[in-house]
Structures are given as C-alpha cells and as structure tokens.
Amino acid sequence: FEGCLNFNAHVWLPDAAEVWKSAELLKDYSPGDLTLSLQLEDGTVVEHNVDPKTKNLPPLRNPNILVGENDLTTLSYLHEPAVLHNLKVRFIDSKLIYTYCGIVLVAINPYESLPIYEADIINAYSGQNMGDMDPHIFAVAEEAYKQMARDQINQSIIVSGESGAGKTVSAKYAMRYFATVSSSSEETNVEKRVLASNPIMEAFGNAKTTRNDNSSRFGKYIEIGFNEDHCIVGANMRTYLLEKSRVVFQAHGERNYHIFYQLCASSHLSEFKAFKLGCADDFCYTNQGQGPVIDGVNDAKEMCNTRRAFSLLGIGESDQVRIYQILSAILHLSNVDVKDQSSDTCSILPDNAHLMVFCELMGVPCEEMAHWLCHRKLQTITETFVKPVSKENAVHGRDALAKHIYARLFGWIVNNINNALESTVKQHSFIGVLDIYGFETFDVNSFEQFCINYANEKLQQQFNLHVFKLEQEEYMKEEIPWTLIDFCDNKPCINLIEAKLGILDLLDEECRMPKGSDDTWAQKLYNTHLKQNAYFDKPRLSNEAFIIHHFADKVEYQCVGFLEKNKDTVNEEQINVLKKTGFTAPRKNSCY
Ligand SMILES: Nc1ncnc2c1ncn2[C@@H]1O[C@H](COP(=O)(O)OP(=O)(O)O)[C@@H](O)[C@H]1O
Ligand SMILES: *[C@@H]1O[C@H](CO)[C@@H](O)[C@H](O)[C@H]1NC(C)=O
Ligand SMILES: *[C@@H]1O[C@H](CO)[C@@H](O)[C@H](O)[C@H]1NC(C)=O
Ligand SMILES: [Mg+2]
C-alpha cells in the first residue's frame, strides 16, 4: 500500500532465508521518502529502499492480539506474511494444524501422528456447527453432512495443495467421518467396504517420490451415496490420469507402485512360488530408483493389508492370484533383453528365460511375442508390410506394452471396486471427495508434471471463482463497502495451455505431423509464445525446455518425450498376441 507510516509501526520485510522477517519503524515515514529506517527483531538496523516506481511500502503486521485466531478472515491485514505468521504461531505454539479462512479449511502437515482423530473426537464434532468448534477436517465433513441431510443438497469436498501437503490423509479422515456418523441401519458393512478401497488404491496407485513416500500418482473422485435416512448405501469412484510412465521408469530415490514391492516381499509364499519372483532389486522396473525400501514400511505386512482389503471387497482369492500373476509378468517383461543385430534390426532369443516366464504367466505363445517385440506391421492402402525395428524401438515397444497392461489392470480393479461398492438400494443424495495429485516440480519435469500442474491450475481457478469472484460479486450486489481484492486470476496461464495455438494444441498438431519431433515442437512453442505471453518463458541455456509461470511456482519442463507420451501408442500386434491368452478375463464381481 502507499501512505504514511508512524514511528513504531510493524511491517514485514521479504527475506531470502526466512521468507518474511518482522521489523519496526524507527522514524516516521511520509509519502515521497525513498527509504524506511527499520529495526529487525534481533536488533539489526536496516534501511529499506522504497521502489520509486510502485512506491509500495512493506506489508503491515497485525497487532499481536489478533494473531493466533482460528479464522484468518478476522485479521486486519490479510496478506501472505500475515497468513504465514498466523499459521506458524498456531502450529509452533499450540500444535494446532487447522485454521479456517472463511469456509475454507487450511491444514498444515504435522508429519507426526496427532491424537486428534479418535472416535471420541468424531463424536464431539457430530451435530455441531462449524463455527462453534475448533477448526478440523471433521468440522468440514460435519458441515457437508449436515447440509446434505438438512438442506437436501448434494455436497463435495475439494482437497488441494502441493504434493505431500496431506491431501490424501485428509480425504481419508473425511471418509472415515462419514463412515462413523452414518453407519447404516442394516449390517451391510458398506462403510467398511468404502474404507477398504483406500489401501487397494494406494497399493496400486501410490508410490514413493522425492517429495512424498506415499504420493498418489492418480487423481480420485469418490462419491459416497446416502439413503433418505442419511445412511451410507454405497459409493462410486472415478480416477484420473494414472502416471503410467512410472511402471517402466523411476527417478533416483523413487519407487514404482507400492504393489510391486509388496509382491516381491511376499514372493516366498507358496501361492506366489509359480511366479518365479525374487527381490525387487532383481527387476529393471523396480530397481532403477535404487531405494527399494521405505523407512518404517514393511512391504510384506502391507501385502497382507492389501489382500485383506480385496477380500473385504468381495474380490475372490482366484481373481487376486490372477492380479499378482499379471504384475509378476510385467516384472519379468522388464528383464527381457533385446539384442542388437544391426542398426535397425534386433532380436530376442526364443529361450530368453524372462520372456518365457512372461508368456507362461500371461498364457500367450512365446515365439509370436518375441517376433512382435522386434517387428511391427505397417499398413498402406494396398499392402501390409512387416518391418524389423531397432533395438531402441523394441525396448520402447516393450515398455509401452508393460504400461498398457498395468493401466488396464488398474482400470479393471477400479471397476471391480465400484461393483463391490454399488448401492443395492436407491441412493438419495451424495457427498463427493476430490483428491487429485498435487502441484509438483522436480529436478526434471516432463509430460506427467505438465498434466498434473495443468489440473491444479484448473482447480485453483475453481477456488478463485468461489472464494473471491463470487464472494465479491455478492458484496457488490448488496452494496456492502468492500475493497476489491486483487487476486491473481490464472485464466491467462490456463489459456496458454489449452486455448487455440496453446501448448496442448501445438503438441497435438505436432503429433499428427509425419516428421514431428520434440525439438520442432519446442521451436513452435518459442515462435508462438516467447515474448508474447508473460506466463511462458525459455531457459537461457536450453533449446529443449520451456518454463510456465504457474500460480504456485515457475516450472521448467523438458520437451523430450512429450510427443511419445502424448501419442501413447502400443504395437497392435502385441495386443493381438495377448488376446490369444489361454486365460479368460477374470469374471466381474466374483465370489460375492
Ligand atoms: N493430518 C496428518 N497427521 C499426521 N501426518 C500427516 C497428516 N497429513 C499428512 N501426513 C503425513 O504426510 C504424508 C503425506 O501426506 P499425503 O496425504 O500423502 O500428501 P498428498 O496426498 O497431499 O501428496 C503422509 O504419508 C503422512 O505421513
Ligand atoms: C501409505 O499408505 C498406506 C495405506 O494407507 C499405509 O499403510 C502406509 O503406511 C503408508 N506409507 C507411508 C510411508 O506413510
Ligand atoms: C443428488 O444426487 C442424487 C444422485 O445421487 C440425485 O438423484 C439427486 O437429484 C441430487 N439432488 C439434488 C438436489 O440435486
Ligand atoms: Mg495424495
């Protein structure tokens, strides 16, 4: 803001290490002065230069009496340092991780288990008003439940935040709340089944990343259905954009999906003997990150949880074994060695042990599989050719096949969970819980991060719309005096990604070009957006990367691999071989 500041006023100064530092004014300041004389809390005296162009003064500190309140909207000054300071005081001084900001609940990840989720706490929140109780995820859940029950309006809880912030844990507590307060009249166990979907989805869709040991690599929207008496009668989930590339590649320090390690840790069990597994270090798809264990996690024990959850959901023993058989096949596929024959031909020996196990587990003919791993069919209008492929292409094709199989298995599991959770009686209303992958940026960011961050950009837009735009319009309509908050509208960034000639449009176009490449796409991006779009940038030292100024941070994306991942093709002939499997597809809803 601009204006006068009196001696003794408290402000926040930006600081490279601490982000914001508190300081006190030593002399009165009046408009036109170019510096502020300030003293930091450790006694250091500093001169702060006022930007002559903007004349912006540092943000003012709230009076101490207001700090620590449980609703940020009660602060006199609501800006970044005020928000951070208030959250910090609550967390450091009192271990309070929850704070309201109007209807929004802000949560800090404590990274330790706190005794605030027991059944007696759920009971304490049940039936109460949001404003009467300390901020809590249970209060938000209760509010949704009450509005659904009382006002007959379907509800949704949206959990957002960067990777590792605690979204999935919060979503689980919300679900646990509903399961506890709305136990059904009959003994159907439906609440237990709804909760049992969590460990399964985590085993198959979560992995260790450098940011979170239990990072969700897919988005999930679960709708919990209630009957007229507000008891849970069923649920349905929809998943978004599983990170398939993780099945075949993991960065240093990261892991593949938990389930692979759970399976390897259980390979000695008699029911898994036929899968010829060893430890996770033995397979290419599970050893690239070079960190096969997670501190405090016992994969063999987690396997028991996964299997118990499957059984609770009515997915029978035989289907479960089939699932692990397919996962084992994927692991063996990763060790199938492709040999160079010449620069553009390659071969796999028919007695390749891993290929034999893969084919045996999948029930498909081995010679044909070996052939189509090293060849592809080309179709013109008049003719069909069979062409050999280079070793590099064969390895690509093999990995594409592994990703395809895993993604189909994941989809099958989601379908079966949905069948098991389907309501047998009429659903009257629902509460939805959205838990998607959070905003993320790594040392190397690719197509996956681009999609994840795009999704978060869209979610942020919804948030802006609800919290700022609609609220402000309401105030203006009712002519309540109110200064418009200049919130960051991220529409321009979304346009950069999704509008005509935007990043996705150009990517799709490049994928249709016979000679399109990641490089030519990068050049088109630079030509179209560089210096024309403030949200787009190019790293100074690279011609194969671009930068997007997202609402949460700047992220540099490496172009290499974008075309391939966007096309996401598999060799059709390999799929045709798989279709010759001697096994029938697992039945839907078996043993139930
Ligand atoms: N409320 C909480 N209490 C204790 N630990 C938490 C809480 N929320 C998150 N954590 C810890 O942080 C980790 C990451 O949380 P998670 O929900 O997986 O993050 P996200 O889904 O946002 O990526 C969890 O595995 C857990 O150890
Ligand atoms: C990840 O989630 C699973 C399932 O809820 C849990 O059992 C496991 O302990 C979690 N792992 C970590 C590292 O928090
Ligand atoms: C809420 O959702 C149910 C479906 O679960 C639907 O039948 C009902 O009409 C919805 N209610 C309202 C008020 O939209
Ligand atoms: Mg998560």
mmCIF file with all atom_site columns, C-alpha atoms in Angstrom, residues 238-303:
data_model
loop_
_atom_site.group_PDB
_atom_site.id
_atom_site.type_symbol
_atom_site.label_atom_id
_atom_site.label_alt_id
_atom_site.label_comp_id
_atom_site.label_asym_id
_atom_site.label_entity_id
_atom_site.label_seq_id
_atom_site.pdbx_PDB_ins_code
_atom_site.Cartn_x
_atom_site.Cartn_y
_atom_site.Cartn_z
_atom_site.occupancy
_atom_site.B_iso_or_equiv
_atom_site.pdbx_formal_charge
_atom_site.auth_seq_id
_atom_site.auth_comp_id
_atom_site.auth_asym_id
_atom_site.auth_atom_id
_atom_site.pdbx_PDB_model_num
ATOM 1  C CA . ARG A 1 238 ? -13.666 -42.155 -10.724 1.00 0.00 ? 238 ARG A CA 1
ATOM 2  C CA . THR A 1 239 ? -9.934  -41.988 -11.282 1.00 0.00 ? 239 THR A CA 1
ATOM 3  C CA . TYR A 1 240 ? -7.936  -39.623 -13.437 1.00 0.00 ? 240 TYR A CA 1
ATOM 4  C CA . LEU A 1 241 ? -4.682  -39.903 -15.319 1.00 0.00 ? 241 LEU A CA 1
ATOM 5  C CA . LEU A 1 242 ? -2.669  -42.665 -13.718 1.00 0.00 ? 242 LEU A CA 1
ATOM 6  C CA . GLU A 1 243 ? 1.056   -41.962 -14.116 1.00 0.00 ? 243 GLU A CA 1
ATOM 7  C CA . LYS A 1 244 ? 1.810   -44.915 -16.386 1.00 0.00 ? 244 LYS A CA 1
ATOM 8  C CA . SER A 1 245 ? 5.390   -43.952 -17.103 1.00 0.00 ? 245 SER A CA 1
ATOM 9  C CA . ARG A 1 246 ? 6.297   -44.877 -13.511 1.00 0.00 ? 246 ARG A CA 1
ATOM 10 C CA . VAL A 1 247 ? 5.665   -48.544 -14.315 1.00 0.00 ? 247 VAL A CA 1
ATOM 11 C CA . VAL A 1 248 ? 8.777   -48.568 -16.521 1.00 0.00 ? 248 VAL A CA 1
ATOM 12 C CA . PHE A 1 249 ? 10.865  -45.725 -15.164 1.00 0.00 ? 249 PHE A CA 1
ATOM 13 C CA . GLN A 1 250 ? 11.664  -44.271 -11.738 1.00 0.00 ? 250 GLN A CA 1
ATOM 14 C CA . ALA A 1 251 ? 13.956  -41.362 -10.990 1.00 0.00 ? 251 ALA A CA 1
ATOM 15 C CA . HIS A 1 252 ? 16.725  -41.758 -8.429  1.00 0.00 ? 252 HIS A CA 1
ATOM 16 C CA . GLY A 1 253 ? 15.352  -42.230 -4.912  1.00 0.00 ? 253 GLY A CA 1
ATOM 17 C CA . GLU A 1 254 ? 11.846  -43.012 -6.188  1.00 0.00 ? 254 GLU A CA 1
ATOM 18 C CA . ARG A 1 255 ? 9.938   -46.263 -6.434  1.00 0.00 ? 255 ARG A CA 1
ATOM 19 C CA . ASN A 1 256 ? 7.469   -47.924 -8.736  1.00 0.00 ? 256 ASN A CA 1
ATOM 20 C CA . TYR A 1 257 ? 3.929   -48.522 -7.398  1.00 0.00 ? 257 TYR A CA 1
ATOM 21 C CA . HIS A 1 258 ? 3.913   -49.982 -3.868  1.00 0.00 ? 258 HIS A CA 1
ATOM 22 C CA . ILE A 1 259 ? 2.216   -53.191 -5.013  1.00 0.00 ? 259 ILE A CA 1
ATOM 23 C CA . PHE A 1 260 ? 5.301   -54.395 -6.913  1.00 0.00 ? 260 PHE A CA 1
ATOM 24 C CA . TYR A 1 261 ? 7.420   -54.206 -3.746  1.00 0.00 ? 261 TYR A CA 1
ATOM 25 C CA . GLN A 1 262 ? 4.650   -55.762 -1.669  1.00 0.00 ? 262 GLN A CA 1
ATOM 26 C CA . LEU A 1 263 ? 4.581   -58.648 -4.113  1.00 0.00 ? 263 LEU A CA 1
ATOM 27 C CA . CYS A 1 264 ? 8.363   -59.117 -4.213  1.00 0.00 ? 264 CYS A CA 1
ATOM 28 C CA . ALA A 1 265 ? 8.469   -59.040 -0.417  1.00 0.00 ? 265 ALA A CA 1
ATOM 29 C CA . SER A 1 266 ? 5.930   -61.885 -0.427  1.00 0.00 ? 266 SER A CA 1
ATOM 30 C CA . SER A 1 267 ? 7.471   -63.924 -3.252  1.00 0.00 ? 267 SER A CA 1
ATOM 31 C CA . HIS A 1 268 ? 8.392   -66.760 -0.894  1.00 0.00 ? 268 HIS A CA 1
ATOM 32 C CA . LEU A 1 269 ? 4.726   -67.529 -0.131  1.00 0.00 ? 269 LEU A CA 1
ATOM 33 C CA . SER A 1 270 ? 3.594   -70.812 -1.644  1.00 0.00 ? 270 SER A CA 1
ATOM 34 C CA . GLU A 1 271 ? 0.756   -69.217 -3.623  1.00 0.00 ? 271 GLU A CA 1
ATOM 35 C CA . PHE A 1 272 ? 3.297   -66.974 -5.396  1.00 0.00 ? 272 PHE A CA 1
ATOM 36 C CA . LYS A 1 273 ? 6.031   -69.568 -5.973  1.00 0.00 ? 273 LYS A CA 1
ATOM 37 C CA . ALA A 1 274 ? 4.980   -70.177 -9.584  1.00 0.00 ? 274 ALA A CA 1
ATOM 38 C CA . PHE A 1 275 ? 5.647   -66.519 -10.408 1.00 0.00 ? 275 PHE A CA 1
ATOM 39 C CA . LYS A 1 276 ? 9.424   -67.046 -10.130 1.00 0.00 ? 276 LYS A CA 1
ATOM 40 C CA . LEU A 1 277 ? 9.962   -63.722 -8.447  1.00 0.00 ? 277 LEU A CA 1
ATOM 41 C CA . GLY A 1 278 ? 12.929  -62.670 -6.384  1.00 0.00 ? 278 GLY A CA 1
ATOM 42 C CA . CYS A 1 279 ? 13.516  -59.414 -4.608  1.00 0.00 ? 279 CYS A CA 1
ATOM 43 C CA . ALA A 1 280 ? 12.706  -56.009 -6.068  1.00 0.00 ? 280 ALA A CA 1
ATOM 44 C CA . ASP A 1 281 ? 16.387  -55.429 -6.806  1.00 0.00 ? 281 ASP A CA 1
ATOM 45 C CA . ASP A 1 282 ? 16.268  -58.172 -9.422  1.00 0.00 ? 282 ASP A CA 1
ATOM 46 C CA . PHE A 1 283 ? 13.900  -56.400 -11.821 1.00 0.00 ? 283 PHE A CA 1
ATOM 47 C CA . CYS A 1 284 ? 14.539  -53.410 -14.043 1.00 0.00 ? 284 CYS A CA 1
ATOM 48 C CA . TYR A 1 285 ? 11.138  -51.913 -13.345 1.00 0.00 ? 285 TYR A CA 1
ATOM 49 C CA . THR A 1 286 ? 11.693  -51.919 -9.586  1.00 0.00 ? 286 THR A CA 1
ATOM 50 C CA . ASN A 1 287 ? 15.398  -51.237 -9.163  1.00 0.00 ? 287 ASN A CA 1
ATOM 51 C CA . GLN A 1 288 ? 16.037  -48.049 -11.136 1.00 0.00 ? 288 GLN A CA 1
ATOM 52 C CA . GLY A 1 289 ? 15.428  -45.704 -8.222  1.00 0.00 ? 289 GLY A CA 1
ATOM 53 C CA . GLN A 1 290 ? 17.908  -47.677 -6.116  1.00 0.00 ? 290 GLN A CA 1
ATOM 54 C CA . GLY A 1 291 ? 15.857  -47.220 -2.983  1.00 0.00 ? 291 GLY A CA 1
ATOM 55 C CA . PRO A 1 292 ? 13.612  -50.277 -2.699  1.00 0.00 ? 292 PRO A CA 1
ATOM 56 C CA . VAL A 1 293 ? 12.695  -49.782 0.961   1.00 0.00 ? 293 VAL A CA 1
ATOM 57 C CA . ILE A 1 294 ? 10.765  -47.002 2.685   1.00 0.00 ? 294 ILE A CA 1
ATOM 58 C CA . ASP A 1 295 ? 11.648  -46.231 6.288   1.00 0.00 ? 295 ASP A CA 1
ATOM 59 C CA . GLY A 1 296 ? 9.014   -47.557 8.617   1.00 0.00 ? 296 GLY A CA 1
ATOM 60 C CA . VAL A 1 297 ? 7.138   -49.503 5.946   1.00 0.00 ? 297 VAL A CA 1
ATOM 61 C CA . ASN A 1 298 ? 7.085   -53.292 5.892   1.00 0.00 ? 298 ASN A CA 1
ATOM 62 C CA . ASP A 1 299 ? 6.052   -54.242 2.358   1.00 0.00 ? 299 ASP A CA 1
ATOM 63 C CA . ALA A 1 300 ? 5.285   -57.848 3.297   1.00 0.00 ? 300 ALA A CA 1
ATOM 64 C CA . LYS A 1 301 ? 2.921   -56.623 6.007   1.00 0.00 ? 301 LYS A CA 1
ATOM 65 C CA . GLU A 1 302 ? 1.325   -54.108 3.645   1.00 0.00 ? 302 GLU A CA 1
ATOM 66 C CA . MET A 1 303 ? 0.688   -57.006 1.271   1.00 0.00 ? 303 MET A CA 1
#
